[in-house]
């Protein structure tokens, strides 16, 4: 997704950085969509050697 404004792009980038920082210190990660909770920590596969 590409925000139409510079401020929107900065918000997207900083939110992504915050999300990655939080995920780095959490034991579990969940995605909730339309009332359904998915345990991302159980479903995801780590990719080694990629820095985001």
Tab-separated table of C-alpha atoms in Angstrom:
chain	number	residue	atom	x	y	z
A	1	UNK	CA	0.000	0.000	0.000
A	2	UNK	CA	1.361	3.417	-0.956
A	3	UNK	CA	-0.132	6.331	0.990
A	4	UNK	CA	-0.944	9.386	-1.136
A	5	UNK	CA	0.879	11.809	1.197
A	6	UNK	CA	4.340	12.062	2.702
A	7	UNK	CA	2.895	12.113	6.201
A	8	UNK	CA	0.981	8.915	5.425
A	9	UNK	CA	4.184	7.266	4.214
A	10	UNK	CA	6.050	8.305	7.349
A	11	UNK	CA	3.209	6.955	9.516
A	12	UNK	CA	3.238	3.628	7.630
A	13	UNK	CA	7.010	3.293	7.966
A	14	UNK	CA	7.072	4.147	11.681
A	15	UNK	CA	4.148	1.856	12.434
A	16	UNK	CA	5.975	-0.974	10.665
A	17	UNK	CA	9.126	-0.298	12.694
A	18	UNK	CA	7.102	-0.283	15.923
A	19	UNK	CA	5.375	-3.525	14.963
A	20	UNK	CA	8.710	-5.254	14.255
A	21	UNK	CA	10.193	-3.967	17.523
A	22	UNK	CA	7.203	-5.253	19.503
A	23	UNK	CA	7.262	-8.610	17.718
A	24	UNK	CA	10.925	-8.978	18.650
A	25	UNK	CA	10.181	-8.969	22.373
A	26	UNK	CA	6.831	-10.796	22.403
A	27	UNK	CA	6.347	-14.502	22.976
A	28	UNK	CA	3.181	-14.638	20.867
A	29	UNK	CA	1.807	-12.677	17.930
A	30	UNK	CA	-1.867	-12.687	16.952
A	31	UNK	CA	-3.738	-11.303	13.957
A	32	UNK	CA	-7.398	-10.519	14.618
A	33	UNK	CA	-9.600	-10.013	11.579
A	34	UNK	CA	-13.397	-9.912	11.618
A	35	UNK	CA	-13.528	-11.490	15.057
A	36	UNK	CA	-11.206	-14.373	14.209
A	37	UNK	CA	-7.859	-14.600	16.004
A	38	UNK	CA	-4.984	-16.291	14.183
A	39	UNK	CA	-1.844	-17.266	16.120
A	40	UNK	CA	0.860	-15.912	13.810
A	41	UNK	CA	3.612	-17.274	16.042
A	42	UNK	CA	2.371	-20.785	15.218
A	43	UNK	CA	1.522	-20.264	11.544
A	44	UNK	CA	4.546	-18.281	10.350
A	45	UNK	CA	7.849	-19.620	9.143
A	46	UNK	CA	10.925	-17.544	9.916
A	47	UNK	CA	13.109	-16.466	7.027
A	48	UNK	CA	16.763	-16.250	8.037
A	49	UNK	CA	19.230	-13.808	6.535
A	50	UNK	CA	16.740	-11.099	5.547
A	51	UNK	CA	16.903	-7.733	7.278
A	52	UNK	CA	13.892	-5.477	6.946
